[in-house]
Each structure stands twice: as structure tokens, then as C-alpha cells.
């Protein structure tokens, strides 16, 4: 594929914690650690500027979640936005779900470009007029105004999770969605905020027997009764809600046998799945664990059909990565629109793309220094052996504080959004 | 040997992470703490599977005892080596015993205690007890070894000849939960845990029960050497919550109790607080929080004075622990 050029949006005050395109790709939402949501909108391509592909500009910014304090448990609840998921557009307004550790909110983002003028009982500033002074009546009219984008919270889904929410997923019926925490998954109806159905509960009767937690969950893109959830043990369970109300028994169980030669103290940590995503086709699921990305065929449970090494050179550094907590980083993974390429992040602001058909892969870097607008990204290479070629970077020089955990791919075009700590990079495929 | 060192280092790091997780913003992250505890367990297994008295005699001495007679450092170790401290893998070097003779005395008095603490320590975790951490915590305790126990060291050799080498792993294998089965302890050893009740469900509040009742022969007096099941807390009560030592020594001052705790109970206590269970990790507040799951049981125990049976006294004891942990 062609190497993308780049459009950079710099310096958010806070670290970006989630990135998501909407279903058309017109909007791109980001959430950050400060509880804010920033939505970018793609400019319409204009005939005047044929060379300027649609760029993404800030469309709306709002504070989605605030820090809270649970007085009963003496716990502070972080305002960090863990996930954003868009609803399909059904009218002029846009709807998205955003969640922190405990509370999911449905936001309506709508435009206002006209305002009513000519009220009888109020003057132009909104002050009430003395009715005695009114001698004539007029009909208020709508006059154009500068475009204003408003975000209003339409629903708040609270108090349903004891543990930290890690995933939300909108069902293909567009009426329900699920939220998953470490031990439970709840099913919600968008209209009902005071009830949710618990559909998965893996909490043991005795917490001492806890051996695994839920790490991610997603609905099937087409079958509204099917969803998957991944675990910290590296397994994926596919469940069918038609089978029973409580989906404690999976319909399918995906697990790859462990390679005993790779056993170490940290085997369990690196096998914990940090993200699971259905392909657009619904035929495959992709999982990300610490060192690899795997593609599974829904019809084959005993092993993945493809395994891609993201940064295997870290395997010998696991102890250091454990010490500095990097081994707990939760990388996400994404499909491109046609399910032919998968992408995931790494360290040193590197991100990786794997072409499933050609089996080629590329490492790119999201950084200001290396990229100017419309510059072509140069592939990067990490040197693992002794001899370091020019332009290669050695493993020990990698900056582990620069990690790309969140990426997103436009649903139909080759446009990607890459969150590098507090910077958002948007790359587009270069058109010749 | 390197594996053992690395295992030890990993245990230290892991305990530090669990400790820090308590004060993290947003509450305790269940997933991360689960993974850390799995690492702890792996490291512990490696540490235990390599029976090597090795470089750290005071640590090795906790686990392996020569049969008969008071404990002695492994012959190949010289005092100079003792003082040299461990390789860098340990982070902060464990504090060696202040002086050689004193250390011997302390170690001797340590032996029976640890002998009891060891199986009990395995009780506390359902396979999750980071035994490696015991040595770490115990080192901090060395400096706290006080006179009372040293004075009694002469008597403290414990049941004569009763100390066979017992690697922790074998104890852990006795029951699925790691409870030592009755009767296997050397005769005269006060039972570390009541036989009739399997108190293996690890409880974070269970810092006392693993501590053997007779931490020091002098203090053992009240209950007598034959403290076995008879001196156990009533099985029907929650044994984990009752420090058996306290039952047998009602007159013991809190200070002494705490000092004794530091010496041996600290080992098991540290494990039970930090490494053994998720309920500990899910505490509402540092050092507390089992209330939500054991609220019903804490009544009778909490009412007894001097009982370190609920979380608040654990909290009181936390500061020395934090010293031990921070030292990692």
C-alpha cells in the first residue's frame, strides 16, 4: 500500500485514552484522561482545493466525565474515558457512548445553525419584557447564526458495575449495548437507564479462587445475539444470548495451547488479551496480547489462523518491562475496512501494520520530528542483533514512555488515527 | 542460583506493586493485581524448587533446618560473607543480624517460630503464597529482634531434634489448600493452625493466625509446649481471625506481641496481606476492607481485647511492613 501522508493535531492537555471513527468516517472521537471528548470532523473536499484531501478539524469538545468519589468504598473514580463507541446515525444528530470506569453516558451531538428571533415576551438578550409595554404581536422567525455544535448527555447508565469497565459495544440491533467490567458483562437498552441485564458473570463465589478476569468484549457486527469476550488467560469465549439468559456457558471457546519453550515468570501476563475485535465481515476475530496479534476464524477454536509478532524483541526484556509496568500496557488493534490489513501500536511511538494477504508488515513512527505535513512516513526498523544499520534503532534505545495504545482505521478509506500519548496523528493514504 | 535470585527479586518487585496499588487513584485494579499475584506465584515456585541454602543463611535458615540442635549457618558461609550482603538482585540489602552471636541466638529463637510459621504461611494462600517474600520481610525483622527472645534463646531450641528439613513446597502439597495435615509437625510444636478447621482461605486480615503461638519459649509458658489443638481457637469461630498467640498469652503486652510479630509472623502476615488473596487486594481501604465479606464474623473476635483479628490492628501493624516493603 502507499505510504500515508500526515496531518497532525498537536498537544492535548491530557493523554488520549481512546480513539474511534464513526460509521461513516466523517467524525473521529477521542477521549482523554481528563474526561474530555474531542470530536473531529472531516472537511468536505472542495473543488477549489483538489489537492487537499478532507482534513479533520475540531468539531466539538465537551467534558464527558468528572472525577467522582465513592464515599461508601472510599474510592476515587477516575474520569478517564476508557472507551467511546458511536451509534449509527439515524437523524441529523450524532450519538456516542462514552464510559469511564463506572458510568456509561449517551451523548447527543447536534448542530445548531439557526436561532429564533423576534420573541414577544423576551427581548433580544432574553430579558423578560413587561407585558404592559407590548402593543403588537409578531411571529418569531429562525435566522441563521454561526454554527454551534452542542453536546448534551441524553442518558446516564450508572451503578451497574462493581469493577472497572473495560469495554462497551453497541449491538447491531441498535437498541441495546453491552458494558463489560473485570468480572461481569451487562446488557443495556438505550432507553432504560435504571436497569441492565447481567449476561456474563465470572465472579467466583469465593474471590480467593479468582483466576481470570474479562479484558474486552464486543458484539458480533451482524448477529445481534452473538458476542465475544476475552480473558486475562488468553482465551476468547463466544456466547449466544439465545441459549440462556445468563451466558455463563460459552458457545465457543478459543484457546491456543501454550508453547512450553516460551515459559517464563511472565507467561501469564503476556498472554492476557488486551483487545478483541470482530472483523467487518464477522468471520474473524482479532486479539492482541502483549507481544502478538492473532487472527482467529470463528469456525476454528483450537488455534488462531494467523499470528503476527508485533515486537518479539521484547521477549528477553520482560523482567524490565515488568519492573517499569510496561508489561501491563493494553494495546488495541484494528482492522481496515476490507479486513485485509490489521494495525496495532508499539513503543517508541511505533505502530505496525500487517497485510494479511501479502504477509508484508511495516513499522511506522508517529512523531513530529520525523513528519511534516504531507511528508511520507518512512518505515522504521528495530535492530535486534549486534550490528545496527543506519536508520535502525536498537532495542535498548526504544523509548518505552512513548507508547501507542490506541489507533483507529477509517471504515472505508485508508485513513488512520494514531494516538501517541497526548498527540493525535491522522495519516492518509497518499493519492497519486 | 540465578533463577533463585531473580525469583527473589521478582517477588520483591511484585509485593511492591501490590502495595502501591492500594494508593493508586481509581481504586485497586483487579486485573493488574491478579497478574502480579500470578507472577508472585511463579516466582515463589521457582524460589522454592531450588533448595539451596546459598547466600543468605538467615533466609535459608528459615526454610531449612538441620536436624537436631540449634540452627547454625551453613558451614560454607563466613561471617564476612554474611555481612557482605546479597548481590544487587535484592535491591536494598537485607539487614544482616547485628552481631554474629546475637544472630545465632536470634536465629535459634527464630527457628521454632518459623518452623510453625512456614507451614502456616503456606496455609494462607491457595497456592498463591509468595514464600520468597518471607525472607525479605524477615530481614527487616532482624533488626527488631529484641532482648526477651534472645534471653530465652537458650531454651529456644525447641523440640530437641525435632526439626527436620522441610522445604516449603512439600508442606504446600499436603492439601489442596496447603494446610498442613494434623500430626505432621514435630512433636511439641504448637500447632500453627487449628487442625480441625482448614483455615486456608487466605484472608488479608489473617496476619496473626499463621504466627505460631509460641514465638518465644518464654512467652509460650502460658499455653505450654503442648499447645496443640487444645490451644486452638474454637474451630467454629473464624480461626483466621484469631491470633492464637494472643489466646495463649493474654497478658502479653501489645508491644511485645508486635515485636514478636515482626520476627516471624511478619513473614506470613506479609504474604497474607499482600500476596495471598484478592480479597486482600479488594479491600476498601489500605489495610482494611474485609468488612464487606466478613462483617458477620468479626463480631466475637473483635470484641476481645488484644486480638488482632480485624483489619484495623492490621493497619496498625502496617507501618513496619511498609518499611519492609519499601526496602525492596
XYZ file of C-alpha atoms in Angstrom:
760
model
C 0.000 0.000 0.000
C 1.075 3.532 -0.403
C 2.653 5.232 2.478
C 0.380 7.702 4.136
C 0.949 11.376 4.468
C 0.092 13.092 7.597
C -1.979 15.655 9.307
C -1.074 16.333 12.861
C -3.161 17.728 15.638
C -0.965 18.591 18.451
C -0.854 18.990 22.081
C -3.780 17.861 24.003
C -3.518 18.747 27.597
C -4.128 15.188 28.596
C -3.232 11.763 27.446
C -5.561 10.311 24.872
C -7.195 7.176 26.120
C -9.459 6.166 23.262
C -9.916 6.896 19.557
C -12.879 5.924 17.390
C -14.184 6.767 13.931
C -17.920 6.843 13.458
C -19.631 4.544 10.978
C -19.128 6.822 8.007
C -15.706 8.020 8.965
C -16.851 11.586 8.865
C -16.278 12.019 12.564
C -13.411 10.962 14.758
C -13.825 10.996 18.513
C -11.077 10.956 21.096
C -11.358 10.622 24.834
C -8.652 11.556 27.273
C -7.593 11.029 30.824
C -9.183 14.260 31.877
C -12.629 13.009 30.991
C -12.935 15.147 27.881
C -14.187 14.100 24.496
C -12.941 15.869 21.400
C -14.676 15.186 18.111
C -13.063 15.929 14.781
C -14.984 16.299 11.565
C -13.663 15.740 8.138
C -13.820 18.702 5.856
C -15.775 18.261 2.742
C -13.480 18.126 -0.207
C -13.782 21.279 -2.135
C -13.308 21.667 -5.802
C -11.018 24.619 -5.237
C -8.513 22.679 -3.294
C -8.320 19.465 -5.174
C -5.050 18.601 -3.558
C -6.293 18.956 -0.092
C -7.947 15.801 0.879
C -10.529 16.210 3.536
C -8.800 17.229 6.705
C -10.083 16.631 10.168
C -10.813 19.691 12.243
C -12.136 20.028 15.718
C -15.894 19.808 15.656
C -16.905 19.610 19.285
C -15.295 19.403 22.694
C -17.072 18.571 25.869
C -16.447 17.262 29.325
C -17.958 13.815 29.420
C -16.985 12.545 32.850
C -15.828 14.191 36.010
C -13.865 12.633 38.814
C -16.142 11.137 41.398
C -15.748 9.794 44.850
C -17.473 6.683 46.077
C -17.950 7.508 49.710
C -19.122 4.066 50.615
C -15.948 2.431 49.496
C -13.613 5.367 49.915
C -12.613 5.082 46.327
C -11.928 7.735 43.823
C -13.411 7.056 40.421
C -11.235 8.270 37.626
C -12.721 10.435 34.944
C -10.548 8.909 32.268
C -12.560 7.894 29.227
C -11.915 4.227 28.683
C -13.929 3.760 25.519
C -16.050 5.656 23.041
C -18.433 3.916 20.702
C -20.567 5.624 18.086
C -24.133 4.782 17.319
C -25.119 4.641 13.689
C -26.567 7.899 12.533
C -30.321 7.875 12.320
C -31.080 11.577 12.080
C -29.238 14.834 11.910
C -27.717 14.386 15.319
C -24.815 12.140 16.243
C -24.883 9.844 19.213
C -21.996 8.265 21.008
C -21.415 6.271 24.153
C -18.530 7.207 26.377
C -17.519 5.425 29.532
C -15.153 5.742 32.427
C -14.538 3.019 34.998
C -18.047 3.027 36.356
C -20.532 5.013 34.314
C -21.593 4.928 30.684
C -23.119 8.013 29.134
C -25.004 8.527 25.909
C -24.170 11.862 24.331
C -26.052 13.639 21.617
C -24.001 15.880 19.424
C -26.066 18.178 17.301
C -25.647 21.295 15.281
C -27.424 24.476 15.626
C -27.124 26.978 12.841
C -30.305 28.944 13.238
C -31.799 30.694 16.157
C -35.220 32.084 16.721
C -35.552 35.823 16.835
C -38.472 38.092 17.482
C -39.951 36.786 20.657
C -42.793 38.758 22.050
C -42.258 38.283 25.730
C -38.472 38.363 25.683
C -36.155 40.894 24.231
C -33.090 40.058 22.211
C -30.997 39.469 25.274
C -33.561 37.174 26.711
C -34.823 39.504 29.371
C -38.491 39.426 30.019
C -40.434 42.303 28.726
C -43.119 43.966 30.696
C -46.331 42.706 29.123
C -47.860 46.112 29.524
C -45.396 47.515 27.035
C -46.279 45.080 24.295
C -48.550 46.630 21.773
C -48.054 44.367 18.787
C -47.503 40.676 18.247
C -45.127 39.145 15.843
C -44.203 35.637 14.864
C -40.660 34.653 15.800
C -38.523 33.653 12.838
C -35.448 31.485 12.532
C -32.412 33.353 11.419
C -29.049 31.893 10.526
C -26.357 32.006 13.107
C -22.817 30.804 13.372
C -22.711 27.107 13.530
C -22.743 25.849 17.061
C -22.210 22.256 17.994
C -23.808 21.172 21.196
C -23.222 18.046 23.153
C -25.846 17.034 25.621
C -25.931 13.988 27.837
C -29.065 12.087 26.980
C -28.666 9.057 29.199
C -26.521 8.144 32.137
C -26.114 4.434 32.818
C -24.695 4.256 36.296
C -24.342 1.991 39.292
C -24.214 -1.259 37.415
C -20.559 -2.121 37.727
C -18.645 -3.054 40.791
C -15.416 -3.456 38.910
C -13.752 -1.321 36.287
C -15.455 -1.087 32.926
C -13.074 -2.055 30.160
C -15.378 -2.291 27.123
C -18.606 -1.122 25.625
C -20.098 -2.402 22.421
C -23.178 -1.337 20.513
C -25.331 -4.175 19.283
C -26.266 -4.473 15.647
C -29.894 -4.069 16.608
C -29.026 -0.506 17.604
C -31.324 -0.843 20.554
C -29.029 -2.417 23.045
C -25.421 -2.299 24.016
C -23.217 -4.074 26.492
C -20.714 -2.892 29.049
C -18.062 -5.200 30.445
C -16.013 -4.938 33.596
C -13.444 -7.316 35.040
C -15.965 -9.887 36.100
C -19.331 -9.094 34.583
C -20.994 -8.042 31.398
C -24.262 -6.145 31.409
C -26.731 -5.645 28.615
C -28.496 -2.316 28.398
C -31.322 -0.878 26.447
C -30.572 2.639 25.330
C -33.884 3.864 26.615
C -33.629 2.391 30.074
C -31.059 3.647 32.494
C -32.202 2.176 35.765
C -31.929 -1.445 34.730
C -29.464 -3.628 33.000
C -29.323 -7.344 32.432
C -26.325 -9.250 33.597
C -25.374 -11.632 30.813
C -21.962 -12.813 31.952
C -20.745 -13.245 35.491
C -17.447 -14.931 36.132
C -17.064 -13.823 39.685
C -16.327 -16.903 41.779
C -18.250 -17.486 44.949
C -15.003 -17.207 46.792
C -12.815 -14.462 45.469
C -9.787 -16.372 46.572
C -10.438 -18.695 43.686
C -10.287 -15.963 41.100
C -8.028 -16.957 38.268
C -9.058 -14.813 35.353
C -10.852 -11.619 34.503
C -12.666 -10.291 31.471
C -10.451 -7.983 29.484
C -12.540 -6.999 26.459
C -15.911 -7.713 24.909
C -17.608 -6.995 21.611
C -20.843 -7.764 19.832
C -20.836 -9.517 16.524
C -21.215 -6.925 13.765
C -24.216 -8.628 12.204
C -25.674 -11.181 14.593
C -27.285 -9.351 17.428
C -27.373 -12.436 19.603
C -23.653 -13.141 19.465
C -20.786 -11.568 21.307
C -17.287 -12.465 22.375
C -15.255 -11.681 25.421
C -11.587 -12.179 26.059
C -9.872 -13.074 29.288
C -6.642 -12.457 31.083
C -5.733 -16.070 30.441
C -5.541 -15.553 26.716
C -8.837 -17.198 25.896
C -11.847 -15.955 23.982
C -15.381 -17.079 24.557
C -18.152 -16.638 22.073
C -21.610 -16.560 23.561
C -25.083 -16.750 22.151
C -27.704 -14.862 24.077
C -30.411 -17.056 22.695
C -29.044 -20.017 24.572
C -29.784 -18.693 28.016
C -30.293 -15.510 29.902
C -27.006 -15.801 31.704
C -24.314 -16.649 29.239
C -22.079 -18.448 31.656
C -21.601 -21.244 29.232
C -19.861 -20.284 26.098
C -20.884 -21.489 22.718
C -17.302 -21.478 21.516
C -14.025 -21.354 23.344
C -10.908 -20.152 21.585
C -7.595 -21.014 23.105
C -4.187 -21.726 21.763
C -2.071 -24.213 23.665
C 0.843 -22.575 25.379
C 4.275 -23.055 23.948
C 6.212 -24.610 26.805
C 9.525 -23.432 25.457
C 8.467 -19.862 25.995
C 7.530 -20.306 29.590
C 8.727 -17.629 31.974
C 7.615 -15.844 35.072
C 5.643 -13.547 32.864
C 3.953 -16.040 30.604
C 0.592 -15.339 32.101
C 0.893 -11.616 31.821
C 1.919 -11.618 28.206
C -0.833 -13.991 27.248
C -3.503 -11.750 28.719
C -5.587 -10.395 25.860
C -5.816 -6.620 25.831
C -8.215 -6.186 22.924
C -10.583 -8.229 20.814
C -12.198 -7.067 17.579
C -14.505 -8.713 15.126
C -13.603 -8.303 11.506
C -16.055 -6.233 9.490
C -17.178 -9.395 7.808
C -17.930 -11.050 11.128
C -15.986 -14.131 10.134
C -12.875 -13.493 12.142
C -11.817 -12.117 15.450
C -8.517 -10.456 16.148
C -6.911 -10.469 19.557
C -3.956 -8.542 20.893
C -1.761 -9.767 23.677
C 1.457 -8.210 24.801
C 3.712 -9.450 22.040
C 1.441 -10.632 19.252
C -1.704 -10.057 17.273
C -3.699 -13.125 16.369
C -6.479 -13.661 13.907
C -8.946 -16.399 14.671
C -11.502 -17.994 12.428
C -14.786 -18.329 14.254
C -15.016 -21.854 12.984
C -11.745 -22.994 14.482
C -11.341 -22.864 18.198
C -8.128 -24.656 18.880
C -5.702 -22.168 17.415
C -5.556 -18.881 15.560
C -5.224 -18.925 11.814
C -2.659 -16.154 11.824
C -0.184 -14.883 14.379
C 1.803 -11.720 13.901
C 4.759 -10.746 16.031
C 4.454 -7.126 16.994
C 7.696 -6.670 18.886
C 9.123 -10.038 19.721
C 12.453 -8.411 20.595
C 10.838 -7.504 23.883
C 10.597 -11.123 24.918
C 14.015 -11.019 26.501
C 13.216 -7.791 28.307
C 10.106 -8.897 30.085
C 11.594 -8.558 33.525
C 12.492 -4.918 32.970
C 9.135 -4.282 31.403
C 7.544 -5.829 34.433
C 9.504 -3.545 36.695
C 8.536 -0.394 34.885
C 4.955 -1.582 34.469
C 5.100 -1.510 30.702
C 4.182 -5.161 30.588
C 0.719 -4.166 31.728
C 0.151 -1.804 28.823
C -3.027 -2.619 26.972
C -2.554 -2.240 23.281
C -5.528 -2.144 20.981
C -5.774 -3.498 17.471
C -7.872 -2.542 14.470
C -8.960 -3.900 11.111
C -9.007 -1.851 7.988
C -12.271 -1.530 6.130
C -11.737 -4.556 3.948
C -10.231 -6.729 6.696
C -7.085 -7.137 4.656
C -4.761 -5.143 6.903
C -4.516 -5.059 10.668
C -2.796 -2.434 12.737
C -1.597 -2.155 16.277
C 0.719 0.021 18.302
C 4.049 -0.486 19.978
C 6.660 1.562 21.826
C 8.799 4.480 20.747
C 5.692 5.820 19.017
C 5.924 2.977 16.574
C 2.883 1.317 15.147
C 2.708 -1.735 12.975
C 0.590 -2.771 10.054
C 0.279 -6.307 8.803
C -1.080 -7.120 5.396
C -2.867 -10.406 5.732
C -2.744 -11.198 2.046
C 0.813 -10.366 1.150
C 2.130 -11.175 4.617
C 4.136 -7.999 4.495
C 4.400 -5.816 7.509
C 5.641 -2.343 8.149
C 6.660 -0.337 11.177
C 5.908 3.352 11.133
C 6.535 6.094 13.604
C 4.186 8.803 14.744
C 6.329 11.720 15.706
C 6.617 15.382 14.978
C 10.293 15.274 14.295
C 10.033 12.746 11.560
C 6.963 14.028 9.858
C 5.958 17.220 8.246
C 2.555 17.731 6.729
C 2.328 15.747 3.571
C 5.580 14.005 4.264
C 5.697 10.353 3.562
C 6.273 8.162 6.525
C 9.404 6.202 6.360
C 9.322 2.636 7.504
C 11.259 2.049 10.688
C 13.176 -0.939 11.808
C 14.247 -2.154 15.163
C 17.633 -3.786 15.239
C 17.838 -6.803 17.444
C 21.212 -8.140 16.557
C 24.618 -6.722 17.122
C 25.101 -4.692 14.018
C 22.897 -1.732 13.781
C 22.407 -0.358 10.355
C 21.903 3.294 9.740
C 18.310 4.309 10.365
C 17.740 1.322 12.545
C 17.092 1.770 16.168
C 18.323 -0.630 18.755
C 16.028 -2.210 21.269
C 17.767 -0.511 24.139
C 17.190 2.895 22.610
C 13.470 2.482 22.440
C 11.528 4.984 24.450
C 9.022 2.991 26.455
C 7.242 6.070 27.650
C 6.108 6.719 24.107
C 3.563 4.065 23.547
C 0.813 3.841 21.003
C -2.039 2.056 22.686
C -4.957 3.428 20.700
C -5.410 3.525 16.988
C -8.370 3.698 14.653
C -8.920 2.988 10.991
C -11.451 4.774 8.819
C -14.284 2.363 7.974
C -13.826 2.597 4.227
C -10.746 4.616 3.367
C -7.107 4.362 4.191
C -7.117 6.972 6.855
C -5.777 6.094 10.258
C -5.772 7.889 13.549
C -2.926 7.180 15.926
C -2.847 8.429 19.491
C 0.653 8.985 20.771
C 0.342 9.910 24.417
C -1.219 13.351 24.190
C -0.910 13.858 20.476
C -3.246 12.650 17.814
C -1.831 11.845 14.399
C -4.011 11.326 11.390
C -2.436 9.713 8.381
C -3.974 9.418 4.982
C -3.004 7.278 2.132
C -1.217 9.290 -0.473
C -3.124 9.617 -3.671
C -1.029 9.786 -6.762
C 21.090 -19.933 41.733
C 20.497 -17.094 39.373
C 16.979 -18.248 38.963
C 16.548 -18.093 42.655
C 17.947 -14.621 42.784
C 15.799 -13.416 40.003
C 12.799 -15.085 41.534
C 13.506 -13.325 44.741
C 13.853 -10.013 43.029
C 10.640 -10.517 41.196
C 8.880 -11.334 44.407
C 10.129 -8.102 45.906
C 9.035 -6.091 42.945
C 5.655 -7.763 42.908
C 4.988 -7.102 46.533
C 5.894 -3.502 45.964
C 3.416 -3.272 43.151
C 0.655 -4.760 45.186
C 1.418 -2.379 47.963
C 1.420 0.611 45.678
C -1.802 -0.435 44.076
C -3.588 0.351 47.272
C -2.933 4.017 46.973
C -3.456 4.307 43.276
C -6.051 6.638 42.020
C -9.150 4.952 40.795
C -9.029 2.108 43.225
C -7.394 -1.240 43.074
C -7.166 -2.625 39.605
C -8.279 -6.178 39.823
C -6.743 -7.272 36.554
C -3.309 -5.920 37.235
C -3.203 -7.280 40.737
C -4.312 -10.662 39.507
C -1.441 -10.717 37.056
C 1.022 -9.588 39.676
C -0.100 -12.318 42.010
C 0.388 -14.868 39.253
C 3.926 -13.656 38.819
C 4.397 -13.888 42.546
C 3.265 -17.461 42.489
C 5.559 -18.370 39.633
C 8.489 -16.725 41.297
C 7.728 -18.434 44.535
C 7.637 -21.800 42.874
C 10.984 -21.217 41.315
C 12.382 -19.984 44.548
C 11.197 -22.996 46.415
C 12.072 -25.539 43.805
C 15.721 -24.772 44.093
C 16.605 -25.827 47.601
C 19.823 -24.009 48.095
C 20.695 -22.603 51.460
C 23.017 -20.470 49.495
C 23.993 -16.949 50.031
C 21.526 -15.882 52.575
C 21.825 -18.053 55.577
C 19.279 -16.227 57.575
C 16.859 -16.584 54.762
C 17.779 -20.121 54.021
C 17.631 -20.845 57.647
C 14.015 -20.057 57.742
C 13.253 -22.820 55.435
C 15.744 -25.479 56.134
C 16.819 -26.630 59.474
C 19.436 -29.128 60.356
C 18.117 -31.941 62.354
C 18.872 -31.584 65.964
C 20.399 -28.766 67.837
C 20.166 -25.104 67.342
C 20.344 -23.611 63.962
C 23.687 -22.805 62.571
C 24.532 -21.007 59.409
C 25.587 -23.282 56.635
C 29.208 -24.055 57.202
C 30.399 -22.600 53.959
C 29.221 -19.175 54.892
C 31.605 -16.969 56.720
C 30.576 -14.087 58.882
C 32.283 -11.822 56.451
C 30.096 -13.104 53.769
C 27.115 -12.571 55.865
C 27.954 -9.012 56.313
C 28.712 -8.522 52.701
C 25.120 -8.587 51.845
C 23.438 -10.021 48.845
C 24.085 -9.234 45.245
C 22.335 -6.387 43.672
C 19.431 -8.522 42.804
C 17.938 -7.921 46.149
C 17.750 -4.222 45.888
C 18.276 -2.982 49.365
C 20.491 -5.471 51.062
C 18.756 -7.269 53.813
C 19.990 -6.292 57.166
C 22.214 -8.963 58.485
C 21.988 -9.820 62.114
C 23.722 -7.204 64.176
C 26.383 -9.416 65.565
C 27.188 -12.968 64.986
C 26.425 -14.361 68.399
C 23.316 -12.367 68.643
C 22.250 -13.546 65.321
C 22.677 -17.069 66.331
C 20.597 -16.561 69.340
C 18.005 -14.785 67.378
C 18.087 -17.372 64.748
C 17.692 -20.068 67.255
C 14.752 -18.445 68.791
C 13.585 -17.869 65.321
C 13.712 -21.464 64.394
C 10.757 -22.852 66.211
C 8.708 -19.913 65.259
C 9.489 -20.088 61.686
C 9.029 -23.736 61.773
C 5.499 -23.052 62.652
C 5.139 -20.059 60.518
C 6.280 -21.865 57.494
C 3.516 -24.365 57.200
C 1.096 -21.790 58.285
C 2.341 -19.485 55.687
C 1.542 -21.988 53.101
C -1.872 -22.175 54.522
C -2.662 -18.634 53.886
C -2.602 -18.782 50.182
C -4.316 -21.185 47.981
C -1.181 -21.670 46.067
C -0.548 -18.009 45.996
C 1.704 -17.505 48.905
C 4.891 -15.790 47.866
C 7.223 -17.527 50.178
C 10.082 -15.619 48.832
C 8.692 -12.578 50.406
C 9.032 -14.126 53.779
C 12.738 -13.776 53.784
C 12.525 -10.193 52.708
C 10.168 -9.250 55.399
C 12.031 -11.265 57.886
C 15.184 -9.360 57.247
C 13.582 -6.189 58.282
C 12.552 -8.061 61.322
C 16.030 -8.973 62.246
C 16.723 -5.545 63.467
C 13.758 -5.794 65.682
C 14.732 -8.940 67.366
C 14.536 -7.912 70.943
C 16.063 -8.982 74.141
C 13.211 -11.004 75.522
C 13.570 -13.594 72.895
C 17.255 -13.574 72.941
C 17.253 -14.093 76.617
C 15.211 -17.129 76.173
C 17.268 -18.363 73.338
C 18.852 -20.907 75.488
C 15.572 -22.627 75.838
C 14.512 -21.756 72.418
C 15.947 -24.603 70.586
C 12.594 -26.006 70.552
C 11.710 -29.578 70.456
C 15.018 -31.271 70.537
C 15.912 -32.965 67.368
C 12.524 -32.334 66.014
C 13.474 -30.129 63.184
C 13.787 -31.970 60.052
C 14.459 -30.285 56.823
C 11.174 -29.374 55.362
C 11.131 -27.500 52.149
C 8.075 -25.390 51.966
C 6.960 -26.972 48.794
C 6.337 -30.265 50.443
C 4.175 -28.663 53.003
C 2.208 -26.895 50.443
C 1.412 -30.153 48.839
C -0.334 -31.643 51.739
C -3.739 -30.434 50.973
C -5.098 -28.635 48.021
C -5.260 -25.645 50.182
C -1.835 -26.110 51.597
C -2.989 -26.822 55.091
C -0.545 -28.947 56.896
C -2.274 -32.046 57.977
C -2.537 -32.745 61.606
C 0.178 -34.526 63.352
C 2.896 -33.867 60.885
C 4.513 -31.135 62.827
C 7.304 -32.080 65.097
C 6.076 -33.150 68.447
C 5.588 -30.404 70.851
C 5.370 -27.798 68.207
C 2.474 -25.657 68.961
C 0.112 -26.010 66.161
C 0.298 -23.137 63.862
C -3.199 -23.594 62.755
C -6.079 -25.470 64.176
C -6.255 -28.873 62.760
C -9.909 -29.214 62.822
C -10.597 -26.242 60.739
C -8.977 -25.704 57.453
C -8.211 -22.099 57.626
C -6.684 -21.948 54.268
C -8.966 -19.491 52.724
C -6.495 -16.729 52.677
C -7.667 -13.695 54.421
C -5.898 -10.424 54.409
C -6.825 -9.947 57.961
C -5.131 -13.139 58.819
C -1.862 -11.828 59.866
C -1.856 -13.386 63.287
C -3.058 -16.922 62.944
C -0.102 -18.092 60.950
C 2.150 -16.846 63.654
C 2.815 -19.765 65.839
C 1.617 -19.355 69.331
C 4.949 -19.929 70.910
C 7.096 -17.424 69.223
C 9.370 -17.482 72.152
C 9.518 -20.101 74.758
C 9.275 -17.517 77.404
C 6.004 -16.484 76.008
C 4.964 -19.940 75.378
C 4.739 -20.525 79.044
C 1.128 -19.773 79.450
C -0.051 -22.251 76.955
C 2.628 -24.801 77.495
C 4.641 -26.593 74.977
C 1.947 -28.969 74.186
C -0.154 -26.324 72.647
C -1.835 -28.215 70.006
C -5.385 -28.270 69.086
C -6.208 -27.621 72.630
C -4.948 -24.163 72.390
C -6.502 -23.575 69.115
C -9.270 -21.173 68.891
C -12.589 -22.773 68.690
C -12.901 -24.144 65.238
C -16.332 -22.822 64.925
C -15.136 -19.315 65.132
C -13.236 -17.987 62.252
C -9.818 -19.314 63.074
C -8.180 -16.992 60.697
C -9.223 -14.072 62.661
C -7.912 -15.245 65.946
C -4.292 -14.837 66.631
C -3.593 -17.929 68.507
C -0.594 -16.467 70.072
C -2.750 -13.915 71.732
C -5.057 -16.530 73.098
C -2.243 -18.229 74.828
C -0.646 -15.157 76.144
C -3.410 -12.963 77.288
C -1.130 -11.000 79.431
C 1.337 -10.236 76.755
C 1.769 -6.616 76.164
C 0.915 -5.290 72.805
C 4.426 -4.100 72.329
C 5.880 -7.492 72.807
C 3.282 -9.010 70.625
C 4.141 -6.644 67.899
C 7.798 -7.301 68.286
C 7.206 -10.978 68.072
C 5.049 -10.467 65.100
C 7.849 -8.766 63.363
C 10.091 -11.679 63.858
C 8.175 -14.444 62.310
C 4.570 -13.632 61.921
C 5.604 -10.828 59.690
C 6.576 -13.335 57.109
C 3.261 -14.985 56.877
C 1.457 -11.798 57.630
C 3.068 -10.024 54.784
C 2.087 -12.768 52.488
C -1.425 -12.935 53.693
C -1.833 -9.252 53.476
C -0.358 -8.769 50.107
C 0.121 -11.832 48.138
C -2.271 -14.451 49.102
C -5.639 -13.344 48.054
C -7.649 -10.987 46.008
C -9.913 -10.201 48.816
C -6.935 -8.529 50.300
C -6.452 -6.633 47.145
C -10.043 -5.668 47.043
C -10.030 -4.059 50.381
C -11.906 -0.875 50.587
C -9.086 0.843 52.310
C -5.466 0.051 52.790
C -5.239 -2.476 55.466
C -8.949 -2.726 55.790
C -11.817 -3.831 53.791
C -12.556 -7.366 54.601
C -15.517 -5.997 56.398
C -17.651 -6.371 53.401
C -17.118 -10.045 53.202
C -16.558 -10.979 56.754
C -18.542 -8.465 58.575
C -20.682 -11.076 60.153
C -17.796 -12.946 61.569
C -15.815 -10.192 63.024
C -18.061 -9.579 65.945
C -16.908 -12.002 68.609
C -13.299 -11.701 67.671
C -13.320 -8.008 67.500
C -14.752 -7.813 70.940
C -11.807 -9.463 72.552
C -9.082 -7.123 73.523
C -5.684 -7.609 72.135
C -6.988 -9.686 69.327
C -5.564 -8.773 66.039
C -8.407 -10.173 64.197
C -9.773 -7.473 62.090
C -8.271 -5.051 59.779
C -7.701 -2.118 61.979
C -4.985 -3.713 64.020
C -3.508 -4.894 60.796
C -3.414 -1.320 59.809
C -1.625 -0.566 63.000
C 0.978 -3.101 62.105
C 1.236 -1.857 58.617
C 3.933 0.653 59.172
C 6.640 -1.836 59.925
C 5.520 -3.812 56.946
C 5.672 -0.834 54.749
C 9.199 -0.368 55.881
C 9.969 -3.875 54.863
C 8.315 -3.495 51.564
C 9.714 -0.131 50.742
C 13.061 -1.618 51.452
C 12.669 -3.768 48.429
